[in-house]
PDB file of C-alpha atoms in Angstrom:
ATOM      1  CA  UNK A1189      52.492 -40.590  95.872  1.00 41.00           C
ATOM      2  CA  UNK A1190      50.801 -37.253  96.291  1.00 45.00           C
ATOM      3  CA  UNK A1191      48.254 -35.886  93.854  1.00 44.00           C
ATOM      4  CA  UNK A1192      49.641 -33.558  91.226  1.00 50.00           C
ATOM      5  CA  UNK A1193      47.555 -30.955  89.344  1.00 51.00           C
ATOM      6  CA  UNK A1194      46.550 -32.174  85.903  1.00 53.00           C
ATOM      7  CA  UNK A1195      46.551 -35.874  86.817  1.00 52.00           C
ATOM      8  CA  UNK A1196      43.573 -38.184  86.550  1.00 51.00           C
ATOM      9  CA  UNK A1197      42.730 -39.066  90.152  1.00 50.00           C
ATOM     10  CA  UNK A1198      40.484 -41.973  89.096  1.00 47.00           C
ATOM     11  CA  UNK A1199      43.262 -43.351  86.909  1.00 48.00           C
ATOM     12  CA  UNK A1200      45.692 -43.139  89.810  1.00 50.00           C
ATOM     13  CA  UNK A1201      43.317 -45.157  91.988  1.00 52.00           C
ATOM     14  CA  UNK A1202      43.220 -47.841  89.300  1.00 51.00           C
ATOM     15  CA  UNK A1203      47.026 -47.937  89.344  1.00 53.00           C
ATOM     16  CA  UNK A1204      47.308 -46.369  85.886  1.00 55.00           C
ATOM     17  CA  UNK A1205      49.709 -43.622  86.969  1.00 57.00           C
ATOM     18  CA  UNK A1206      53.173 -44.582  85.652  1.00 57.00           C
ATOM     19  CA  UNK A1207      54.909 -43.218  88.729  1.00 72.00           C
ATOM     20  CA  UNK A1208      52.673 -45.247  91.055  1.00 77.00           C
ATOM     21  CA  UNK A1209      53.168 -48.315  88.850  1.00 80.00           C
ATOM     22  CA  UNK A1210      56.963 -47.904  89.037  1.00 87.00           C
ATOM     23  CA  UNK A1211      56.883 -47.610  92.827  1.00 87.00           C
ATOM     24  CA  UNK A1212      54.597 -50.633  93.118  1.00 90.00           C
ATOM     25  CA  UNK A1213      56.789 -52.720  90.786  1.00 92.00           C
ATOM     26  CA  UNK A1214      60.016 -51.822  92.593  1.00 94.00           C
ATOM     27  CA  UNK A1215      58.431 -52.402  96.002  1.00 94.00           C
ATOM     28  CA  UNK A1216      57.153 -55.788  94.831  1.00 94.00           C
ATOM     29  CA  UNK A1217      60.585 -56.842  93.549  1.00 95.00           C
ATOM     30  CA  UNK A1218      62.293 -55.790  96.800  1.00 96.00           C
ATOM     31  CA  UNK A1219      59.613 -57.507  98.914  1.00 95.00           C
ATOM     32  CA  UNK A1220      60.136 -60.745  97.011  1.00 94.00           C
ATOM     33  CA  UNK A1221      63.913 -60.435  97.278  1.00 96.00           C
ATOM     34  CA  UNK A1222      63.825 -59.847 101.034  1.00 96.00           C
ATOM     35  CA  UNK A1223      61.526 -62.819 101.634  1.00 94.00           C
ATOM     36  CA  UNK A1224      63.617 -65.002  99.302  1.00 95.00           C
ATOM     37  CA  UNK A1225      66.743 -64.078 101.285  1.00 96.00           C
ATOM     38  CA  UNK A1226      65.052 -64.858 104.604  1.00 94.00           C
ATOM     39  CA  UNK A1227      64.360 -61.292 105.763  1.00 94.00           C
ATOM     40  CA  UNK A1228      60.608 -61.596 105.965  1.00 88.00           C
ATOM     41  CA  UNK A1229      58.051 -61.677 108.703  1.00 89.00           C
ATOM     42  CA  UNK A1230      59.322 -60.342 112.041  1.00 91.00           C
ATOM     43  CA  UNK A1231      62.865 -59.761 110.736  1.00 95.00           C
ATOM     44  CA  UNK A1232      64.600 -56.793 112.277  1.00 97.00           C
ATOM     45  CA  UNK A1233      66.255 -54.940 109.433  1.00 98.00           C
ATOM     46  CA  UNK A1234      68.762 -52.125 109.968  1.00 98.00           C
ATOM     47  CA  UNK A1235      69.507 -49.923 106.986  1.00 97.00           C
ATOM     48  CA  UNK A1236      72.351 -47.483 106.336  1.00 97.00           C
ATOM     49  CA  UNK A1237      72.336 -45.540 103.106  1.00 95.00           C
ATOM     50  CA  UNK A1238      72.490 -42.098 101.663  1.00 91.00           C
ATOM     51  CA  UNK A1239      69.545 -40.541  99.881  1.00 88.00           C
ATOM     52  CA  UNK A1240      68.851 -43.183  97.233  1.00 89.00           C
ATOM     53  CA  UNK A1241      65.644 -44.056  95.430  1.00 88.00           C
ATOM     54  CA  UNK A1242      65.910 -47.681  96.572  1.00 92.00           C
ATOM     55  CA  UNK A1243      65.614 -46.656 100.230  1.00 93.00           C
ATOM     56  CA  UNK A1244      61.956 -45.727  99.687  1.00 91.00           C
ATOM     57  CA  UNK A1245      61.161 -49.033  97.969  1.00 94.00           C
ATOM     58  CA  UNK A1246      63.062 -51.121 100.505  1.00 96.00           C
ATOM     59  CA  UNK A1247      61.353 -49.368 103.406  1.00 95.00           C
ATOM     60  CA  UNK A1248      57.970 -50.205 101.874  1.00 94.00           C
ATOM     61  CA  UNK A1249      59.151 -53.753 101.113  1.00 96.00           C
ATOM     62  CA  UNK A1250      60.175 -54.357 104.727  1.00 96.00           C
ATOM     63  CA  UNK A1251      56.653 -53.351 105.776  1.00 94.00           C
ATOM     64  CA  UNK A1252      55.021 -55.607 103.150  1.00 93.00           C
ATOM     65  CA  UNK A1253      57.248 -58.477 104.328  1.00 93.00           C
ATOM     66  CA  UNK A1254      56.084 -57.625 107.877  1.00 93.00           C
ATOM     67  CA  UNK A1255      59.573 -56.912 109.097  1.00 95.00           C
ATOM     68  CA  UNK A1256      60.747 -54.150 111.403  1.00 95.00           C
ATOM     69  CA  UNK A1257      62.926 -51.397 109.921  1.00 96.00           C
ATOM     70  CA  UNK A1258      65.582 -49.593 111.923  1.00 95.00           C
ATOM     71  CA  UNK A1259      67.431 -46.686 110.355  1.00 94.00           C
ATOM     72  CA  UNK A1260      71.112 -46.269 111.156  1.00 96.00           C
ATOM     73  CA  UNK A1261      72.279 -42.650 111.114  1.00 95.00           C
ATOM     74  CA  UNK A1262      74.893 -41.941 108.438  1.00 94.00           C
ATOM     75  CA  UNK A1263      77.043 -40.012 110.924  1.00 95.00           C
ATOM     76  CA  UNK A1264      76.929 -42.769 113.556  1.00 96.00           C
ATOM     77  CA  UNK A1265      79.963 -44.714 114.673  1.00 97.00           C
ATOM     78  CA  UNK A1266      80.489 -48.448 114.448  1.00 98.00           C
ATOM     79  CA  UNK A1267      80.040 -48.517 118.249  1.00 98.00           C
ATOM     80  CA  UNK A1268      76.618 -46.877 117.783  1.00 97.00           C
ATOM     81  CA  UNK A1269      75.628 -49.380 115.092  1.00 98.00           C
ATOM     82  CA  UNK A1270      76.824 -52.344 117.172  1.00 98.00           C
ATOM     83  CA  UNK A1271      74.780 -51.132 120.141  1.00 97.00           C
ATOM     84  CA  UNK A1272      71.638 -50.792 117.996  1.00 96.00           C
ATOM     85  CA  UNK A1273      72.178 -54.192 116.341  1.00 97.00           C
ATOM     86  CA  UNK A1274      72.643 -55.951 119.680  1.00 96.00           C
ATOM     87  CA  UNK A1275      69.919 -54.063 121.549  1.00 96.00           C
ATOM     88  CA  UNK A1276      67.292 -54.511 118.813  1.00 96.00           C
ATOM     89  CA  UNK A1277      68.296 -58.076 117.904  1.00 96.00           C
ATOM     90  CA  UNK A1278      68.912 -57.046 114.306  1.00 97.00           C
ATOM     91  CA  UNK A1279      69.113 -60.055 112.001  1.00 97.00           C
ATOM     92  CA  UNK A1280      69.559 -58.230 108.679  1.00 98.00           C
ATOM     93  CA  UNK A1281      71.660 -55.229 107.688  1.00 98.00           C
ATOM     94  CA  UNK A1282      71.193 -53.415 104.376  1.00 98.00           C
ATOM     95  CA  UNK A1283      73.782 -50.825 103.383  1.00 98.00           C
ATOM     96  CA  UNK A1284      75.235 -48.785 100.545  1.00 97.00           C
ATOM     97  CA  UNK A1285      78.693 -50.280  99.916  1.00 97.00           C
ATOM     98  CA  UNK A1286      79.890 -47.254  97.947  1.00 96.00           C
ATOM     99  CA  UNK A1287      79.653 -45.125 101.098  1.00 96.00           C
ATOM    100  CA  UNK A1288      79.747 -47.480 104.086  1.00 97.00           C
ATOM    101  CA  UNK A1289      81.579 -50.720 103.251  1.00 96.00           C
ATOM    102  CA  UNK A1290      84.457 -50.031 105.666  1.00 97.00           C
ATOM    103  CA  UNK A1291      82.118 -49.365 108.598  1.00 97.00           C
ATOM    104  CA  UNK A1292      79.937 -52.343 107.718  1.00 98.00           C
ATOM    105  CA  UNK A1293      82.911 -54.699 107.419  1.00 98.00           C
ATOM    106  CA  UNK A1294      83.933 -53.683 110.930  1.00 98.00           C
ATOM    107  CA  UNK A1295      80.355 -54.022 112.160  1.00 98.00           C
ATOM    108  CA  UNK A1296      80.067 -57.500 110.628  1.00 98.00           C
ATOM    109  CA  UNK A1297      83.124 -58.611 112.584  1.00 97.00           C
ATOM    110  CA  UNK A1298      81.575 -57.286 115.821  1.00 97.00           C
ATOM    111  CA  UNK A1299      77.995 -58.546 115.457  1.00 97.00           C
ATOM    112  CA  UNK A1300      77.841 -62.310 114.977  1.00 95.00           C
ATOM    113  CA  UNK A1301      74.087 -62.273 115.642  1.00 94.00           C
ATOM    114  CA  UNK A1302      73.365 -60.572 112.325  1.00 97.00           C
ATOM    115  CA  UNK A1303      72.465 -63.373 109.893  1.00 96.00           C
ATOM    116  CA  UNK A1304      72.104 -61.464 106.641  1.00 97.00           C
ATOM    117  CA  UNK A1305      74.279 -58.751 105.113  1.00 98.00           C
ATOM    118  CA  UNK A1306      72.677 -57.170 102.055  1.00 98.00           C
ATOM    119  CA  UNK A1307      74.266 -54.449  99.960  1.00 98.00           C
ATOM    120  CA  UNK A1308      72.888 -51.924  97.484  1.00 97.00           C
ATOM    121  CA  UNK A1309      75.359 -52.958  94.818  1.00 96.00           C
ATOM    122  CA  UNK A1310      78.310 -55.326  94.602  1.00 97.00           C
ATOM    123  CA  UNK A1311      80.247 -55.977  97.808  1.00 97.00           C
ATOM    124  CA  UNK A1312      82.692 -58.755  98.663  1.00 96.00           C
ATOM    125  CA  UNK A1313      81.104 -59.624 102.040  1.00 97.00           C
ATOM    126  CA  UNK A1314      77.389 -59.106 101.376  1.00 97.00           C
ATOM    127  CA  UNK A1315      74.668 -60.293  99.011  1.00 97.00           C
ATOM    128  CA  UNK A1316      73.781 -57.732  96.356  1.00 98.00           C
ATOM    129  CA  UNK A1317      70.133 -56.969  97.143  1.00 97.00           C
ATOM    130  CA  UNK A1318      69.756 -54.914  93.949  1.00 97.00           C
ATOM    131  CA  UNK A1319      70.751 -57.903  91.800  1.00 97.00           C
ATOM    132  CA  UNK A1320      68.363 -60.240  93.628  1.00 97.00           C
ATOM    133  CA  UNK A1321      65.504 -57.720  93.353  1.00 97.00           C
ATOM    134  CA  UNK A1322      66.188 -57.113  89.654  1.00 96.00           C
ATOM    135  CA  UNK A1323      65.760 -60.862  89.027  1.00 96.00           C
ATOM    136  CA  UNK A1324      62.204 -60.828  90.458  1.00 95.00           C
ATOM    137  CA  UNK A1325      59.045 -60.325  88.418  1.00 94.00           C
ATOM    138  CA  UNK A1326      56.778 -57.634  89.878  1.00 93.00           C
ATOM    139  CA  UNK A1327      53.564 -58.979  91.327  1.00 89.00           C
ATOM    140  CA  UNK A1328      50.657 -57.691  93.383  1.00 86.00           C
ATOM    141  CA  UNK A1329      51.554 -55.942  96.616  1.00 83.00           C
ATOM    142  CA  UNK A1330      50.159 -58.169  99.327  1.00 77.00           C
ATOM    143  CA  UNK A1331      51.522 -58.241 102.844  1.00 71.00           C
ATOM    144  CA  UNK A1332      52.953 -61.522 104.061  1.00 62.00           C
ATOM    145  CA  UNK A1333      50.350 -63.221 106.246  1.00 60.00           C
ATOM    146  CA  UNK A1334      50.878 -62.485 109.898  1.00 50.00           C
ATOM    147  CA  UNK A1335      51.012 -65.266 112.425  1.00 49.00           C
ATOM    148  CA  UNK A1336      48.034 -65.777 114.693  1.00 46.00           C
ATOM    149  CA  UNK A1337      47.691 -63.207 117.463  1.00 49.00           C
ATOM    150  CA  UNK A1338      49.131 -64.052 120.854  1.00 47.00           C
ATOM    151  CA  UNK A1339      46.759 -66.158 122.928  1.00 47.00           C
ATOM    152  CA  UNK A1340      47.384 -66.110 126.681  1.00 51.00           C
ATOM    153  CA  UNK A1341      47.525 -69.492 128.407  1.00 49.00           C
TER     154      UNK A1341
END
């Protein structure tokens, strides 16, 4: 978060700012949910959503889980999304079912390589990521440990 006039900078660095605390708590819950659902380290996560608060937290959570985030353009076609999913070896798709469930249902039928379908709300063919995240208790934001660096033979 950016500094705002009239705020206590030292307090913000201690995590006392309520806005920072809210972001940290939401990011922690989404990180835990993603890892719990198998979208953790090295997962390739494509996301399609409108301008929602959760998009910020989920983007941070993907980074804390050491995944790779790919944004799908809201005006893209299912052909575009299928190309991206296949080309990038996407294993997880997160989407807003209120706006994109028809496109995502078609994409799901065309991309058998995608293992996880997560929705930002109830959806009949995807796991509700919001519900899973809401069930988590916020904890410290610590990145998932990375695997050992590549060692040439």
